[in-house]
Short mmCIF file of N, CA and C in Angstrom, two decimals:
data_model
loop_
_atom_site.label_atom_id
_atom_site.label_comp_id
_atom_site.label_asym_id
_atom_site.label_seq_id
_atom_site.Cartn_x
_atom_site.Cartn_y
_atom_site.Cartn_z
N THR A 78 -106.78 111.71 -83.74
CA THR A 78 -107.51 112.96 -83.72
C THR A 78 -108.72 112.84 -84.65
N LEU A 79 -109.66 113.75 -84.47
CA LEU A 79 -110.82 113.77 -85.36
C LEU A 79 -110.38 114.04 -86.80
N THR A 80 -109.44 114.92 -86.96
CA THR A 80 -108.92 115.24 -88.30
C THR A 80 -108.36 113.98 -88.96
N GLU A 81 -107.55 113.23 -88.23
CA GLU A 81 -106.95 112.01 -88.78
C GLU A 81 -108.01 110.95 -89.08
N ALA A 82 -108.99 110.81 -88.20
CA ALA A 82 -110.06 109.83 -88.41
C ALA A 82 -110.84 110.14 -89.68
N MET A 83 -111.14 111.41 -89.89
CA MET A 83 -111.86 111.81 -91.11
C MET A 83 -111.01 111.55 -92.35
N GLN A 84 -109.72 111.84 -92.27
CA GLN A 84 -108.82 111.60 -93.40
C GLN A 84 -108.72 110.10 -93.69
N LEU A 85 -108.51 109.29 -92.67
CA LEU A 85 -108.36 107.84 -92.85
C LEU A 85 -109.61 107.20 -93.46
N CYS A 86 -110.78 107.75 -93.11
CA CYS A 86 -112.04 107.21 -93.63
C CYS A 86 -112.46 107.87 -94.94
N GLY A 87 -111.69 108.84 -95.40
CA GLY A 87 -112.01 109.53 -96.65
C GLY A 87 -113.27 110.37 -96.57
N LEU A 88 -113.53 110.95 -95.41
CA LEU A 88 -114.75 111.73 -95.19
C LEU A 88 -114.52 113.22 -95.44
N GLU A 89 -115.27 113.76 -96.37
CA GLU A 89 -115.26 115.21 -96.58
C GLU A 89 -116.20 115.89 -95.61
N ARG A 90 -117.32 115.22 -95.28
CA ARG A 90 -118.32 115.75 -94.35
C ARG A 90 -118.76 114.64 -93.42
N VAL A 91 -119.26 115.05 -92.27
CA VAL A 91 -119.85 114.12 -91.29
C VAL A 91 -121.25 114.63 -91.00
N ASP A 92 -122.25 113.77 -91.22
CA ASP A 92 -123.64 114.16 -90.95
C ASP A 92 -123.91 114.25 -89.45
N LEU A 93 -123.46 113.24 -88.71
CA LEU A 93 -123.71 113.19 -87.27
C LEU A 93 -122.49 112.63 -86.58
N LEU A 94 -121.93 113.41 -85.67
CA LEU A 94 -120.78 113.00 -84.87
C LEU A 94 -121.27 112.74 -83.45
N LYS A 95 -121.23 111.48 -83.03
CA LYS A 95 -121.66 111.10 -81.67
C LYS A 95 -120.41 110.86 -80.85
N ILE A 96 -120.29 111.58 -79.74
CA ILE A 96 -119.09 111.52 -78.91
C ILE A 96 -119.45 111.05 -77.50
N ASP A 97 -118.77 110.04 -77.02
CA ASP A 97 -118.83 109.61 -75.62
C ASP A 97 -117.47 109.01 -75.30
N CYS A 98 -116.51 109.87 -74.99
CA CYS A 98 -115.13 109.41 -74.83
C CYS A 98 -114.61 109.60 -73.40
N GLU A 99 -115.54 109.54 -72.45
CA GLU A 99 -115.19 109.43 -71.02
C GLU A 99 -114.21 110.49 -70.53
N GLY A 100 -114.44 111.74 -70.91
CA GLY A 100 -113.62 112.85 -70.41
C GLY A 100 -112.61 113.37 -71.41
N ALA A 101 -112.32 112.62 -72.47
CA ALA A 101 -111.35 113.07 -73.48
C ALA A 101 -111.97 114.07 -74.45
N GLU A 102 -113.28 114.34 -74.28
CA GLU A 102 -113.94 115.27 -75.21
C GLU A 102 -113.34 116.68 -75.14
N TYR A 103 -112.83 117.07 -73.98
CA TYR A 103 -112.25 118.41 -73.86
C TYR A 103 -111.01 118.53 -74.75
N GLU A 104 -110.12 117.55 -74.66
CA GLU A 104 -108.91 117.53 -75.48
C GLU A 104 -109.27 117.42 -76.97
N LEU A 105 -110.25 116.60 -77.29
CA LEU A 105 -110.66 116.42 -78.68
C LEU A 105 -111.06 117.76 -79.29
N PHE A 106 -111.91 118.51 -78.59
CA PHE A 106 -112.39 119.77 -79.16
C PHE A 106 -111.36 120.88 -79.07
N GLU A 107 -110.49 120.85 -78.08
CA GLU A 107 -109.42 121.85 -77.99
C GLU A 107 -108.44 121.72 -79.17
N ASN A 108 -108.27 120.48 -79.65
CA ASN A 108 -107.25 120.21 -80.66
C ASN A 108 -107.78 120.01 -82.08
N THR A 109 -109.08 120.16 -82.27
CA THR A 109 -109.64 120.02 -83.61
C THR A 109 -109.78 121.41 -84.22
N PRO A 110 -109.14 121.64 -85.36
CA PRO A 110 -109.24 122.96 -86.00
C PRO A 110 -110.70 123.30 -86.36
N LEU A 111 -111.03 124.57 -86.29
CA LEU A 111 -112.39 125.01 -86.62
C LEU A 111 -112.79 124.60 -88.02
N GLU A 112 -111.85 124.62 -88.97
CA GLU A 112 -112.21 124.24 -90.34
C GLU A 112 -112.64 122.78 -90.43
N VAL A 113 -112.12 121.93 -89.56
CA VAL A 113 -112.57 120.52 -89.53
C VAL A 113 -113.95 120.45 -88.89
N LEU A 114 -114.16 121.17 -87.79
CA LEU A 114 -115.48 121.16 -87.14
C LEU A 114 -116.56 121.69 -88.07
N ARG A 115 -116.20 122.58 -88.95
CA ARG A 115 -117.17 123.15 -89.89
C ARG A 115 -117.62 122.14 -90.95
N ARG A 116 -116.95 121.00 -91.03
CA ARG A 116 -117.33 119.93 -91.95
C ARG A 116 -118.25 118.90 -91.30
N VAL A 117 -118.67 119.20 -90.07
CA VAL A 117 -119.60 118.34 -89.32
C VAL A 117 -120.94 119.06 -89.26
N ASP A 118 -122.04 118.31 -89.51
CA ASP A 118 -123.36 118.93 -89.51
C ASP A 118 -124.04 118.92 -88.14
N GLN A 119 -123.85 117.85 -87.38
CA GLN A 119 -124.48 117.73 -86.06
C GLN A 119 -123.54 117.01 -85.10
N VAL A 120 -123.61 117.40 -83.82
CA VAL A 120 -122.84 116.74 -82.78
C VAL A 120 -123.78 116.40 -81.64
N VAL A 121 -123.69 115.16 -81.17
CA VAL A 121 -124.40 114.72 -79.97
C VAL A 121 -123.34 114.14 -79.06
N MET A 122 -123.26 114.64 -77.85
CA MET A 122 -122.20 114.15 -76.98
C MET A 122 -122.56 114.20 -75.51
N GLU A 123 -121.98 113.26 -74.79
CA GLU A 123 -122.06 113.27 -73.34
C GLU A 123 -120.74 113.86 -72.85
N THR A 124 -120.83 114.81 -71.96
CA THR A 124 -119.62 115.37 -71.36
C THR A 124 -119.48 114.81 -69.95
N HIS A 125 -118.26 114.73 -69.50
CA HIS A 125 -117.95 114.18 -68.19
C HIS A 125 -117.24 115.22 -67.34
N PHE A 126 -117.34 115.07 -66.04
CA PHE A 126 -116.63 115.97 -65.13
C PHE A 126 -115.13 115.69 -65.23
N VAL A 127 -114.38 116.73 -65.52
CA VAL A 127 -112.92 116.68 -65.53
C VAL A 127 -112.45 117.92 -64.79
N ARG A 128 -111.69 117.70 -63.73
CA ARG A 128 -111.21 118.82 -62.92
C ARG A 128 -110.46 119.83 -63.80
N GLY A 129 -110.84 121.09 -63.68
CA GLY A 129 -110.20 122.16 -64.44
C GLY A 129 -110.77 122.40 -65.82
N LYS A 130 -111.75 121.59 -66.23
CA LYS A 130 -112.37 121.74 -67.54
C LYS A 130 -113.82 122.15 -67.38
N GLN A 131 -114.34 122.88 -68.34
CA GLN A 131 -115.72 123.37 -68.30
C GLN A 131 -116.47 122.96 -69.56
N VAL A 132 -117.69 122.48 -69.38
CA VAL A 132 -118.55 122.13 -70.51
C VAL A 132 -118.74 123.34 -71.41
N GLU A 133 -118.80 124.50 -70.81
CA GLU A 133 -119.02 125.72 -71.59
C GLU A 133 -117.89 125.98 -72.59
N ASP A 134 -116.68 125.52 -72.29
CA ASP A 134 -115.57 125.68 -73.24
C ASP A 134 -115.85 124.91 -74.53
N ILE A 135 -116.38 123.69 -74.40
CA ILE A 135 -116.74 122.90 -75.59
C ILE A 135 -117.87 123.60 -76.33
N ALA A 136 -118.88 124.06 -75.59
CA ALA A 136 -120.01 124.74 -76.23
C ALA A 136 -119.54 125.96 -77.00
N GLN A 137 -118.66 126.75 -76.43
CA GLN A 137 -118.16 127.96 -77.11
C GLN A 137 -117.34 127.61 -78.34
N ARG A 138 -116.60 126.52 -78.28
CA ARG A 138 -115.83 126.08 -79.45
C ARG A 138 -116.76 125.69 -80.59
N LEU A 139 -117.84 124.99 -80.24
CA LEU A 139 -118.82 124.60 -81.26
C LEU A 139 -119.53 125.82 -81.84
N ILE A 140 -119.87 126.79 -81.00
CA ILE A 140 -120.49 128.02 -81.48
C ILE A 140 -119.55 128.75 -82.44
N ALA A 141 -118.25 128.78 -82.10
CA ALA A 141 -117.27 129.43 -82.97
C ALA A 141 -117.17 128.73 -84.32
N ALA A 142 -117.52 127.43 -84.36
CA ALA A 142 -117.49 126.67 -85.61
C ALA A 142 -118.81 126.77 -86.35
N GLY A 143 -119.76 127.57 -85.83
CA GLY A 143 -121.01 127.81 -86.54
C GLY A 143 -122.19 126.95 -86.12
N PHE A 144 -122.11 126.34 -84.96
CA PHE A 144 -123.21 125.51 -84.47
C PHE A 144 -124.13 126.29 -83.54
N THR A 145 -125.37 125.87 -83.50
CA THR A 145 -126.30 126.26 -82.45
C THR A 145 -126.21 125.14 -81.42
N VAL A 146 -126.02 125.50 -80.16
CA VAL A 146 -125.73 124.50 -79.13
C VAL A 146 -126.80 124.51 -78.06
N ARG A 147 -127.25 123.30 -77.71
CA ARG A 147 -128.18 123.11 -76.60
C ARG A 147 -127.50 122.20 -75.58
N ARG A 148 -127.55 122.60 -74.31
CA ARG A 148 -126.98 121.81 -73.22
C ARG A 148 -128.10 121.26 -72.38
N GLU A 149 -128.00 119.99 -71.98
CA GLU A 149 -129.04 119.39 -71.15
C GLU A 149 -128.40 118.63 -70.00
N SER A 150 -129.06 118.71 -68.87
CA SER A 150 -128.66 117.93 -67.70
C SER A 150 -129.62 116.76 -67.57
N ASN A 151 -129.21 115.78 -66.78
CA ASN A 151 -130.13 114.70 -66.46
C ASN A 151 -130.23 114.59 -64.95
N LEU A 152 -130.97 113.64 -64.46
CA LEU A 152 -131.19 113.53 -63.01
C LEU A 152 -129.90 113.31 -62.23
N LEU A 153 -128.92 112.66 -62.85
CA LEU A 153 -127.66 112.39 -62.15
C LEU A 153 -126.62 113.49 -62.33
N SER A 154 -126.90 114.48 -63.15
CA SER A 154 -125.92 115.54 -63.42
C SER A 154 -125.35 116.20 -62.17
N PRO A 155 -126.17 116.50 -61.14
CA PRO A 155 -125.59 117.12 -59.94
C PRO A 155 -124.58 116.21 -59.24
N ILE A 156 -124.72 114.91 -59.41
CA ILE A 156 -123.81 113.96 -58.76
C ILE A 156 -122.60 113.68 -59.63
N THR A 157 -122.83 113.39 -60.91
CA THR A 157 -121.76 112.97 -61.81
C THR A 157 -121.07 114.12 -62.52
N GLY A 158 -121.78 115.22 -62.72
CA GLY A 158 -121.25 116.33 -63.50
C GLY A 158 -121.43 116.13 -65.00
N ASN A 159 -121.96 114.98 -65.40
CA ASN A 159 -122.16 114.70 -66.82
C ASN A 159 -123.33 115.51 -67.37
N ARG A 160 -123.16 115.98 -68.59
CA ARG A 160 -124.22 116.71 -69.29
C ARG A 160 -124.21 116.29 -70.74
N MET A 161 -125.29 116.57 -71.43
CA MET A 161 -125.39 116.30 -72.85
C MET A 161 -125.29 117.61 -73.62
N ILE A 162 -124.65 117.54 -74.76
CA ILE A 162 -124.59 118.67 -75.68
C ILE A 162 -125.16 118.21 -77.01
N PHE A 163 -126.06 119.01 -77.57
CA PHE A 163 -126.62 118.78 -78.90
C PHE A 163 -126.27 120.01 -79.73
N ALA A 164 -125.54 119.82 -80.80
CA ALA A 164 -125.13 120.95 -81.64
C ALA A 164 -125.55 120.69 -83.08
N THR A 165 -126.18 121.70 -83.67
CA THR A 165 -126.61 121.60 -85.05
C THR A 165 -126.11 122.81 -85.82
N ARG A 166 -125.88 122.59 -87.08
CA ARG A 166 -125.41 123.66 -87.94
C ARG A 166 -126.50 124.69 -88.10
N ARG A 167 -126.16 125.95 -87.97
CA ARG A 167 -127.14 127.02 -88.17
C ARG A 167 -127.62 127.03 -89.61
N ALA A 168 -128.92 127.20 -89.77
CA ALA A 168 -129.49 127.23 -91.14
C ALA A 168 -129.26 128.58 -91.78
#
Protein backbone atom coordinates (compact mmCIF):
# COMPACT_ATOMS: atom_id res chain seq x y z
CA THR A 1 0.00 0.00 0.00
CA LEU A 2 1.03 3.62 -0.30
CA THR A 3 0.92 3.88 3.49
CA GLU A 4 3.32 0.94 3.87
CA ALA A 5 5.65 2.24 1.14
CA MET A 6 5.92 5.61 2.88
CA GLN A 7 6.56 3.92 6.23
CA LEU A 8 9.20 1.55 4.82
CA CYS A 9 11.03 4.47 3.18
CA GLY A 10 10.74 6.65 6.28
CA LEU A 11 8.86 9.37 4.39
CA GLU A 12 6.90 11.94 6.33
CA ARG A 13 6.03 13.84 3.12
CA VAL A 14 6.11 13.16 -0.60
CA ASP A 15 6.83 16.07 -2.95
CA LEU A 16 5.68 14.32 -6.13
CA LEU A 17 3.85 11.02 -6.41
CA LYS A 18 3.91 9.64 -9.97
CA ILE A 19 1.47 6.78 -10.53
CA ASP A 20 1.21 4.46 -13.55
CA CYS A 21 0.05 1.13 -12.18
CA GLU A 22 -1.98 -0.20 -15.12
CA GLY A 23 -5.45 -0.04 -13.59
CA ALA A 24 -4.57 -0.62 -9.92
CA GLU A 25 -4.80 3.13 -9.29
CA TYR A 26 -8.48 2.80 -8.34
CA GLU A 27 -7.73 0.30 -5.56
CA LEU A 28 -4.71 2.33 -4.44
CA PHE A 29 -6.74 5.50 -3.90
CA GLU A 30 -9.78 3.70 -2.47
CA ASN A 31 -7.57 2.15 0.22
CA THR A 32 -5.27 5.04 1.10
CA PRO A 33 -6.48 7.01 4.12
CA LEU A 34 -7.05 10.73 3.54
CA GLU A 35 -4.50 11.57 6.24
CA VAL A 36 -1.82 9.78 4.18
CA LEU A 37 -2.88 11.53 0.96
CA ARG A 38 -2.62 14.85 2.80
CA ARG A 39 1.12 14.18 3.22
CA VAL A 40 1.58 14.26 -0.57
CA ASP A 41 2.12 17.62 -2.31
CA GLN A 42 1.55 16.68 -5.96
CA VAL A 43 0.21 13.69 -7.90
CA VAL A 44 0.74 12.95 -11.58
CA MET A 45 -0.93 9.82 -12.85
CA GLU A 46 -2.17 7.96 -15.85
CA THR A 47 -5.53 6.30 -15.33
CA HIS A 48 -6.65 3.25 -17.23
CA PHE A 49 -10.04 1.94 -18.25
CA VAL A 50 -11.32 -0.54 -15.67
CA ARG A 51 -14.87 -1.83 -16.01
CA GLY A 52 -17.02 -0.48 -13.18
CA LYS A 53 -14.50 2.18 -12.13
CA GLN A 54 -14.60 5.91 -12.86
CA VAL A 55 -11.72 8.38 -13.14
CA GLU A 56 -13.95 10.88 -11.37
CA ASP A 57 -13.89 8.71 -8.23
CA ILE A 58 -10.11 9.17 -8.00
CA ALA A 59 -10.45 12.89 -8.70
CA GLN A 60 -13.05 13.28 -5.93
CA ARG A 61 -10.86 11.37 -3.48
CA LEU A 62 -7.97 13.71 -4.24
CA ILE A 63 -10.22 16.77 -3.85
CA ALA A 64 -11.36 15.41 -0.47
CA ALA A 65 -7.67 15.23 0.52
CA GLY A 66 -7.23 18.92 -0.33
CA PHE A 67 -5.93 18.81 -3.89
CA THR A 68 -6.85 20.91 -6.89
CA VAL A 69 -7.31 18.40 -9.70
CA ARG A 70 -6.92 18.76 -13.45
CA ARG A 71 -7.95 15.95 -15.80
CA GLU A 72 -6.58 15.67 -19.33
CA SER A 73 -7.31 13.41 -22.25
CA ASN A 74 -4.99 12.58 -25.09
CA LEU A 75 -5.60 11.60 -28.70
CA LEU A 76 -6.00 7.93 -27.80
CA SER A 77 -8.31 8.52 -24.82
CA PRO A 78 -11.52 7.75 -26.77
CA ILE A 79 -10.03 4.38 -27.75
CA THR A 80 -8.11 3.37 -24.62
CA GLY A 81 -10.07 5.20 -21.92
CA ASN A 82 -6.76 6.35 -20.42
CA ARG A 83 -6.57 9.86 -19.00
CA MET A 84 -4.06 11.90 -17.05
CA ILE A 85 -4.69 13.43 -13.66
CA PHE A 86 -2.58 16.28 -12.27
CA ALA A 87 -3.25 17.13 -8.64
CA THR A 88 -1.60 19.87 -6.62
CA ARG A 89 -2.04 20.95 -3.06
CA ARG A 90 -4.23 24.03 -2.72
CA ALA A 91 -2.24 27.09 -1.67
